[in-house]
C-alpha atoms as a PDB file:
ATOM      1  CA  MET A   1       8.782 -19.908 -44.998  1.00  0.00           C
ATOM      2  CA  GLY A   2      11.536 -22.429 -44.360  1.00  0.00           C
ATOM      3  CA  ASP A   3      12.996 -23.525 -41.071  1.00  0.00           C
ATOM      4  CA  GLY A   4      16.000 -21.235 -41.619  1.00  0.00           C
ATOM      5  CA  ASP A   5      13.734 -18.252 -42.103  1.00  0.00           C
ATOM      6  CA  VAL A   6      11.673 -19.090 -38.997  1.00  0.00           C
ATOM      7  CA  LYS A   7      14.855 -19.408 -36.913  1.00  0.00           C
ATOM      8  CA  ARG A   8      16.168 -16.107 -38.202  1.00  0.00           C
ATOM      9  CA  LEU A   9      12.883 -14.315 -37.548  1.00  0.00           C
ATOM     10  CA  SER A  10      12.842 -15.716 -34.021  1.00  0.00           C
ATOM     11  CA  ARG A  11      16.477 -14.581 -33.520  1.00  0.00           C
ATOM     12  CA  LEU A  12      15.752 -11.115 -34.843  1.00  0.00           C
ATOM     13  CA  THR A  13      12.851 -10.791 -32.388  1.00  0.00           C
ATOM     14  CA  ALA A  14      15.045 -12.018 -29.552  1.00  0.00           C
ATOM     15  CA  ILE A  15      17.868  -9.630 -30.447  1.00  0.00           C
ATOM     16  CA  THR A  16      15.372  -6.740 -30.371  1.00  0.00           C
ATOM     17  CA  THR A  17      14.246  -7.846 -26.932  1.00  0.00           C
ATOM     18  CA  GLN A  18      17.861  -7.933 -25.742  1.00  0.00           C
ATOM     19  CA  LEU A  19      18.468  -4.433 -27.080  1.00  0.00           C
ATOM     20  CA  GLN A  20      15.369  -3.148 -25.264  1.00  0.00           C
ATOM     21  CA  ALA A  21      16.364  -4.878 -22.016  1.00  0.00           C
ATOM     22  CA  ASN A  22      19.993  -3.798 -21.887  1.00  0.00           C
ATOM     23  CA  SER A  23      21.726  -0.460 -22.239  1.00  0.00           C
ATOM     24  CA  LEU A  24      24.536  -1.879 -24.351  1.00  0.00           C
ATOM     25  CA  VAL A  25      25.016  -5.283 -25.994  1.00  0.00           C
ATOM     26  CA  THR A  26      28.056  -6.518 -27.935  1.00  0.00           C
ATOM     27  CA  ALA A  27      28.003  -8.589 -31.088  1.00  0.00           C
ATOM     28  CA  THR A  28      30.115 -11.237 -29.327  1.00  0.00           C
ATOM     29  CA  GLU A  29      27.561 -11.513 -26.504  1.00  0.00           C
ATOM     30  CA  LEU A  30      24.690 -11.865 -28.978  1.00  0.00           C
ATOM     31  CA  ALA A  31      26.584 -14.430 -31.072  1.00  0.00           C
ATOM     32  CA  ALA A  32      27.283 -16.553 -27.960  1.00  0.00           C
ATOM     33  CA  ARG A  33      23.684 -16.247 -26.789  1.00  0.00           C
ATOM     34  CA  PHE A  34      22.177 -17.408 -30.072  1.00  0.00           C
ATOM     35  CA  SER A  35      24.997 -19.822 -31.084  1.00  0.00           C
ATOM     36  CA  VAL A  36      25.754 -18.049 -34.372  1.00  0.00           C
ATOM     37  CA  SER A  37      28.766 -16.242 -35.767  1.00  0.00           C
ATOM     38  CA  VAL A  38      29.528 -12.627 -35.094  1.00  0.00           C
ATOM     39  CA  ARG A  39      29.248 -12.044 -38.829  1.00  0.00           C
ATOM     40  CA  THR A  40      25.661 -13.357 -38.659  1.00  0.00           C
ATOM     41  CA  ILE A  41      24.887 -10.895 -35.872  1.00  0.00           C
ATOM     42  CA  TYR A  42      26.275  -8.054 -38.045  1.00  0.00           C
ATOM     43  CA  ARG A  43      23.846  -9.062 -40.779  1.00  0.00           C
ATOM     44  CA  ASP A  44      20.964  -9.307 -38.330  1.00  0.00           C
ATOM     45  CA  ILE A  45      21.666  -5.827 -36.949  1.00  0.00           C
ATOM     46  CA  ARG A  46      21.729  -4.400 -40.480  1.00  0.00           C
ATOM     47  CA  ALA A  47      18.400  -6.139 -41.169  1.00  0.00           C
ATOM     48  CA  LEU A  48      16.820  -4.652 -38.063  1.00  0.00           C
ATOM     49  CA  GLU A  49      18.158  -1.187 -38.995  1.00  0.00           C
ATOM     50  CA  SER A  50      16.711  -1.581 -42.498  1.00  0.00           C
ATOM     51  CA  SER A  51      13.302  -2.422 -41.004  1.00  0.00           C
ATOM     52  CA  GLY A  52      13.305   0.962 -39.227  1.00  0.00           C
ATOM     53  CA  ILE A  53      14.454   0.016 -35.736  1.00  0.00           C
ATOM     54  CA  PRO A  54      16.793   2.797 -34.490  1.00  0.00           C
ATOM     55  CA  ILE A  55      19.915   0.931 -33.325  1.00  0.00           C
ATOM     56  CA  TYR A  56      23.005   2.968 -32.477  1.00  0.00           C
ATOM     57  CA  THR A  57      26.484   1.517 -32.824  1.00  0.00           C
ATOM     58  CA  GLU A  58      29.058   2.640 -30.275  1.00  0.00           C
ATOM     59  CA  GLU A  59      32.429   1.836 -31.797  1.00  0.00           C
ATOM     60  CA  GLY A  60      34.388  -0.636 -29.730  1.00  0.00           C
ATOM     61  CA  LYS A  61      31.536  -0.992 -27.205  1.00  0.00           C
ATOM     62  CA  GLY A  62      28.422  -2.478 -28.814  1.00  0.00           C
ATOM     63  CA  TYR A  63      24.852  -1.739 -29.802  1.00  0.00           C
ATOM     64  CA  ARG A  64      22.016   0.051 -28.078  1.00  0.00           C
ATOM     65  CA  MET A  65      18.451   1.029 -28.842  1.00  0.00           C
ATOM     66  CA  ALA A  66      17.682   4.697 -29.346  1.00  0.00           C
ATOM     67  CA  ASP A  67      16.533   6.352 -26.084  1.00  0.00           C
ATOM     68  CA  GLY A  68      12.793   6.345 -25.711  1.00  0.00           C
ATOM     69  CA  TYR A  69      12.119   3.800 -28.453  1.00  0.00           C
ATOM     70  CA  ARG A  70       9.980   0.892 -27.445  1.00  0.00           C
ATOM     71  CA  LEU A  71       8.345  -1.912 -29.445  1.00  0.00           C
ATOM     72  CA  PRO A  72       4.811  -3.054 -28.606  1.00  0.00           C
ATOM     73  CA  PRO A  73       4.683  -5.725 -25.857  1.00  0.00           C
ATOM     74  CA  ILE A  74       5.943  -9.093 -26.992  1.00  0.00           C
ATOM     75  CA  MET A  75       3.580 -12.011 -26.276  1.00  0.00           C
ATOM     76  CA  PHE A  76       4.860 -14.591 -23.807  1.00  0.00           C
ATOM     77  CA  THR A  77       4.820 -18.289 -24.578  1.00  0.00           C
ATOM     78  CA  GLU A  78       2.899 -20.500 -22.198  1.00  0.00           C
ATOM     79  CA  ASN A  79       6.098 -21.878 -20.704  1.00  0.00           C
ATOM     80  CA  GLU A  80       7.478 -18.328 -20.149  1.00  0.00           C
ATOM     81  CA  ALA A  81       4.281 -17.242 -18.468  1.00  0.00           C
ATOM     82  CA  ASN A  82       4.309 -20.335 -16.246  1.00  0.00           C
ATOM     83  CA  ALA A  83       7.873 -19.613 -15.199  1.00  0.00           C
ATOM     84  CA  LEU A  84       6.882 -16.080 -14.213  1.00  0.00           C
ATOM     85  CA  VAL A  85       3.996 -17.427 -12.142  1.00  0.00           C
ATOM     86  CA  MET A  86       6.328 -19.780 -10.264  1.00  0.00           C
ATOM     87  CA  VAL A  87       8.598 -16.841  -9.478  1.00  0.00           C
ATOM     88  CA  GLU A  88       5.505 -14.874  -8.431  1.00  0.00           C
ATOM     89  CA  GLN A  89       4.775 -17.417  -5.688  1.00  0.00           C
ATOM     90  CA  LEU A  90       8.314 -17.005  -4.331  1.00  0.00           C
ATOM     91  CA  VAL A  91       8.065 -13.223  -4.392  1.00  0.00           C
ATOM     92  CA  LEU A  92       4.637 -13.145  -2.733  1.00  0.00           C
ATOM     93  CA  HIS A  93       6.143 -14.769   0.340  1.00  0.00           C
ATOM     94  CA  ASN A  94       9.224 -12.582   0.373  1.00  0.00           C
ATOM     95  CA  LYS A  95       9.844 -10.756   3.641  1.00  0.00           C
ATOM     96  CA  ASP A  96       9.941  -7.261   2.067  1.00  0.00           C
ATOM     97  CA  SER A  97       6.471  -5.900   1.394  1.00  0.00           C
ATOM     98  CA  SER A  98       7.629  -3.266  -1.087  1.00  0.00           C
ATOM     99  CA  LEU A  99       9.080  -5.982  -3.392  1.00  0.00           C
ATOM    100  CA  VAL A 100       5.808  -7.945  -3.155  1.00  0.00           C
ATOM    101  CA  LYS A 101       3.790  -4.943  -4.209  1.00  0.00           C
ATOM    102  CA  ASP A 102       6.042  -3.967  -7.112  1.00  0.00           C
ATOM    103  CA  TYR A 103       6.203  -7.523  -8.429  1.00  0.00           C
ATOM    104  CA  SER A 104       2.450  -7.972  -8.126  1.00  0.00           C
ATOM    105  CA  ASP A 105       1.887  -4.777 -10.115  1.00  0.00           C
ATOM    106  CA  ALA A 106       4.337  -6.005 -12.751  1.00  0.00           C
ATOM    107  CA  ILE A 107       2.856  -9.480 -13.015  1.00  0.00           C
ATOM    108  CA  ASP A 108      -0.625  -7.985 -13.431  1.00  0.00           C
ATOM    109  CA  LYS A 109       0.656  -6.026 -16.490  1.00  0.00           C
ATOM    110  CA  ILE A 110       2.248  -9.205 -17.855  1.00  0.00           C
ATOM    111  CA  LYS A 111      -0.972 -11.195 -17.404  1.00  0.00           C
ATOM    112  CA  SER A 112      -2.903  -8.454 -19.147  1.00  0.00           C
ATOM    113  CA  SER A 113      -0.829  -9.049 -22.295  1.00  0.00           C
ATOM    114  CA  LEU A 114      -1.859 -12.715 -22.519  1.00  0.00           C
ATOM    115  CA  ASN A 115      -4.782 -14.017 -24.538  1.00  0.00           C
ATOM    116  CA  SER A 116      -7.789 -15.360 -22.630  1.00  0.00           C
ATOM    117  CA  GLU A 117      -6.736 -18.989 -22.871  1.00  0.00           C
ATOM    118  CA  SER A 118      -3.211 -18.396 -21.643  1.00  0.00           C
ATOM    119  CA  LYS A 119      -4.451 -16.084 -18.889  1.00  0.00           C
ATOM    120  CA  ALA A 120      -6.814 -18.812 -17.610  1.00  0.00           C
ATOM    121  CA  LYS A 121      -3.946 -21.286 -17.554  1.00  0.00           C
ATOM    122  CA  VAL A 122      -1.534 -19.043 -15.611  1.00  0.00           C
ATOM    123  CA  ASN A 123      -4.263 -18.099 -13.143  1.00  0.00           C
ATOM    124  CA  LEU A 124      -4.978 -21.780 -12.532  1.00  0.00           C
ATOM    125  CA  LEU A 125      -1.267 -22.455 -12.007  1.00  0.00           C
ATOM    126  CA  SER A 126      -1.081 -19.564  -9.607  1.00  0.00           C
ATOM    127  CA  GLU A 127      -3.977 -20.941  -7.582  1.00  0.00           C
ATOM    128  CA  ARG A 128      -2.506 -24.451  -7.479  1.00  0.00           C
ATOM    129  CA  THR A 129       1.080 -23.533  -6.626  1.00  0.00           C
ATOM    130  CA  GLN A 130       2.239 -22.909  -3.080  1.00  0.00           C
ATOM    131  CA  PHE A 131       5.526 -22.935  -1.259  1.00  0.00           C
ATOM    132  CA  SER A 132       4.338 -24.105   2.162  1.00  0.00           C
ATOM    133  CA  GLN A 133       7.606 -23.462   4.002  1.00  0.00           C
ATOM    134  CA  MET A 134       7.257 -19.777   3.169  1.00  0.00           C
ATOM    135  CA  LYS A 135       3.529 -19.410   3.726  1.00  0.00           C
ATOM    136  CA  MET A 136       3.640 -18.163   7.338  1.00  0.00           C
ATOM    137  CA  GLN A 137       6.605 -15.845   6.954  1.00  0.00           C
ATOM    138  CA  GLU A 138       5.827 -12.323   8.123  1.00  0.00           C
ATOM    139  CA  LYS A 139       7.044  -9.201   6.347  1.00  0.00           C
ATOM    140  CA  ASN A 140       9.899  -7.614   8.278  1.00  0.00           C
ATOM    141  CA  SER A 141      10.948  -4.758   5.987  1.00  0.00           C
ATOM    142  CA  ASP A 142       9.424  -2.268   3.540  1.00  0.00           C
ATOM    143  CA  ASN A 143      12.493  -0.544   2.079  1.00  0.00           C
ATOM    144  CA  LEU A 144      13.723  -2.783  -0.697  1.00  0.00           C
ATOM    145  CA  SER A 145      12.156  -0.829  -3.558  1.00  0.00           C
ATOM    146  CA  THR A 146      13.561   2.446  -2.261  1.00  0.00           C
ATOM    147  CA  LEU A 147      16.984   0.906  -1.835  1.00  0.00           C
ATOM    148  CA  GLN A 148      16.882  -0.467  -5.358  1.00  0.00           C
ATOM    149  CA  CYS A 149      16.223   3.028  -6.611  1.00  0.00           C
ATOM    150  CA  ALA A 150      19.044   4.457  -4.506  1.00  0.00           C
ATOM    151  CA  LEU A 151      21.444   1.805  -5.701  1.00  0.00           C
ATOM    152  CA  THR A 152      20.797   2.242  -9.425  1.00  0.00           C
ATOM    153  CA  ASN A 153      20.674   6.071  -9.291  1.00  0.00           C
ATOM    154  CA  PHE A 154      23.578   6.474  -6.834  1.00  0.00           C
ATOM    155  CA  PHE A 155      21.473   8.393  -4.280  1.00  0.00           C
ATOM    156  CA  LEU A 156      22.727   8.814  -0.745  1.00  0.00           C
ATOM    157  CA  ILE A 157      20.395   7.612   2.010  1.00  0.00           C
ATOM    158  CA  ASP A 158      20.140   8.383   5.718  1.00  0.00           C
ATOM    159  CA  ILE A 159      19.068   5.539   7.978  1.00  0.00           C
ATOM    160  CA  GLY A 160      18.473   4.896  11.640  1.00  0.00           C
ATOM    161  CA  TYR A 161      20.022   1.496  12.247  1.00  0.00           C
ATOM    162  CA  THR A 162      19.868  -0.805  15.272  1.00  0.00           C
ATOM    163  CA  ASP A 163      22.873  -3.100  15.668  1.00  0.00           C
ATOM    164  CA  GLU A 164      23.041  -6.525  17.296  1.00  0.00           C
ATOM    165  CA  ALA A 165      23.446  -4.938  20.747  1.00  0.00           C
ATOM    166  CA  GLY A 166      20.292  -2.873  20.235  1.00  0.00           C
ATOM    167  CA  LEU A 167      22.153   0.408  19.821  1.00  0.00           C
ATOM    168  CA  LEU A 168      20.486   2.854  17.442  1.00  0.00           C
ATOM    169  CA  THR A 169      22.785   5.039  15.296  1.00  0.00           C
ATOM    170  CA  GLN A 170      22.131   7.424  12.428  1.00  0.00           C
ATOM    171  CA  ARG A 171      24.124   6.614   9.292  1.00  0.00           C
ATOM    172  CA  ARG A 172      24.605   8.282   5.911  1.00  0.00           C
ATOM    173  CA  ILE A 173      25.418   5.518   3.460  1.00  0.00           C
ATOM    174  CA  GLU A 174      26.174   4.846  -0.202  1.00  0.00           C
ATOM    175  CA  PRO A 175      24.233   1.738  -1.409  1.00  0.00           C
ATOM    176  CA  PHE A 176      26.401  -0.771  -3.234  1.00  0.00           C
ATOM    177  CA  ALA A 177      24.658  -4.169  -3.356  1.00  0.00           C
ATOM    178  CA  LEU A 178      21.625  -6.099  -2.126  1.00  0.00           C
ATOM    179  CA  LEU A 179      21.994  -9.666  -0.926  1.00  0.00           C
ATOM    180  CA  SER A 180      19.244 -12.144  -0.021  1.00  0.00           C
ATOM    181  CA  THR A 181      19.693 -14.464   2.942  1.00  0.00           C
ATOM    182  CA  ARG A 182      17.364 -17.041   4.517  1.00  0.00           C
ATOM    183  CA  ASN A 183      16.118 -14.616   7.147  1.00  0.00           C
ATOM    184  CA  SER A 184      16.509 -11.143   5.721  1.00  0.00           C
ATOM    185  CA  TRP A 185      17.742  -8.896   2.906  1.00  0.00           C
ATOM    186  CA  ILE A 186      21.225  -7.410   3.386  1.00  0.00           C
ATOM    187  CA  LEU A 187      22.282  -4.025   2.084  1.00  0.00           C
ATOM    188  CA  VAL A 188      25.995  -3.651   1.419  1.00  0.00           C
ATOM    189  CA  ALA A 189      26.890   0.025   1.572  1.00  0.00           C
ATOM    190  CA  TRP A 190      29.763   2.416   2.219  1.00  0.00           C
ATOM    191  CA  CYS A 191      29.110   3.903   5.654  1.00  0.00           C
ATOM    192  CA  ARG A 192      30.352   7.466   5.940  1.00  0.00           C
ATOM    193  CA  LEU A 193      30.264   7.188   9.733  1.00  0.00           C
ATOM    194  CA  ARG A 194      32.596   4.143   9.804  1.00  0.00           C
ATOM    195  CA  GLN A 195      34.474   5.051   6.610  1.00  0.00           C
ATOM    196  CA  ASP A 196      34.220   1.487   5.356  1.00  0.00           C
ATOM    197  CA  PHE A 197      31.786  -0.919   3.760  1.00  0.00           C
ATOM    198  CA  ARG A 198      29.196  -2.369   6.132  1.00  0.00           C
ATOM    199  CA  ASN A 199      26.357  -4.897   5.878  1.00  0.00           C
ATOM    200  CA  PHE A 200      22.939  -3.646   7.001  1.00  0.00           C
ATOM    201  CA  ARG A 201      20.043  -5.980   7.673  1.00  0.00           C
ATOM    202  CA  LEU A 202      16.871  -4.447   6.254  1.00  0.00           C
ATOM    203  CA  ASP A 203      14.820  -5.568   9.201  1.00  0.00           C
ATOM    204  CA  ARG A 204      17.039  -3.516  11.522  1.00  0.00           C
ATOM    205  CA  ILE A 205      16.555  -0.260   9.582  1.00  0.00           C
ATOM    206  CA  GLN A 206      14.254   1.811  11.779  1.00  0.00           C
ATOM    207  CA  ASN A 207      13.866   4.748   9.421  1.00  0.00           C
ATOM    208  CA  LEU A 208      15.116   5.622   5.951  1.00  0.00           C
ATOM    209  CA  ASP A 209      15.363   8.881   3.983  1.00  0.00           C
ATOM    210  CA  LEU A 210      16.199   8.890   0.295  1.00  0.00           C
ATOM    211  CA  LEU A 211      18.277  11.973  -0.469  1.00  0.00           C
ATOM    212  CA  SER A 212      18.541  13.861  -3.733  1.00  0.00           C
ATOM    213  CA  GLU A 213      22.317  14.105  -3.277  1.00  0.00           C
ATOM    214  CA  THR A 214      24.291  11.569  -5.313  1.00  0.00           C
ATOM    215  CA  PHE A 215      27.652   9.877  -4.779  1.00  0.00           C
ATOM    216  CA  ALA A 216      30.376   8.735  -7.172  1.00  0.00           C
ATOM    217  CA  PRO A 217      29.884   5.084  -8.226  1.00  0.00           C
ATOM    218  CA  HIS A 218      32.304   2.686  -6.602  1.00  0.00           C
ATOM    219  CA  GLU A 219      34.928   1.389  -9.011  1.00  0.00           C
ATOM    220  CA  MET A 220      34.544  -2.289  -8.244  1.00  0.00           C
ATOM    221  CA  THR A 221      32.239  -5.185  -9.009  1.00  0.00           C
ATOM    222  CA  LEU A 222      30.393  -7.342  -6.491  1.00  0.00           C
ATOM    223  CA  GLU A 223      32.912 -10.084  -7.189  1.00  0.00           C
ATOM    224  CA  ASP A 224      35.707  -7.667  -6.322  1.00  0.00           C
ATOM    225  CA  TYR A 225      33.917  -6.846  -3.105  1.00  0.00           C
ATOM    226  CA  PHE A 226      33.643 -10.458  -2.084  1.00  0.00           C
ATOM    227  CA  CYS A 227      37.312 -11.020  -2.832  1.00  0.00           C
ATOM    228  CA  ARG A 228      38.287  -8.059  -0.748  1.00  0.00           C
ATOM    229  CA  TYR A 229      35.858  -8.303   2.119  1.00  0.00           C
ATOM    230  CA  GLY A 230      34.653 -11.880   1.995  1.00  0.00           C
END
């Protein structure tokens, strides 16, 4: 197998990973990512389809993998696994305990896919890596995972929120974005009480109820929000 064949096989694998990771991917995006022509991406997609991978083409929009289709786990390279371990150390000292638990569960599954030699190496790196400035930080929230779910599924949530003056109010809000700051996570949401967007510090949320009722997605991007409210 020549270098060209190896590169193409690697690209085909990477394209498959991109299709699994994203709901819709355009040929232009793939071409830019892999530094090839759009025509080459067209040929790659046809090759993947011929190999039995169910790829749907949405005219004028892009490509997506058939719902429910998943390839077996793809092995991580040593450098990729090391990068994930470094991120793990940052997450473990995050101030939201729900994020720590979810990431720890995920990293355990990732480590389980490694061979014994690679697993020993990433465990050693994990033991020998520490961000001392974060070591003593205490967890001050436990709602990040629930808020992520609400944000992506457009669920309304009810919260009891304490403002800077210590006043507790009940709010029904529409989650829009999550921002990380030095001291806390910030939820940007449309507040139905105030009829405007508000920033809510997660460590000031006293109680939270995830509702089954949904809201209409807001027709703006996070960049639009910063331009309008920043």
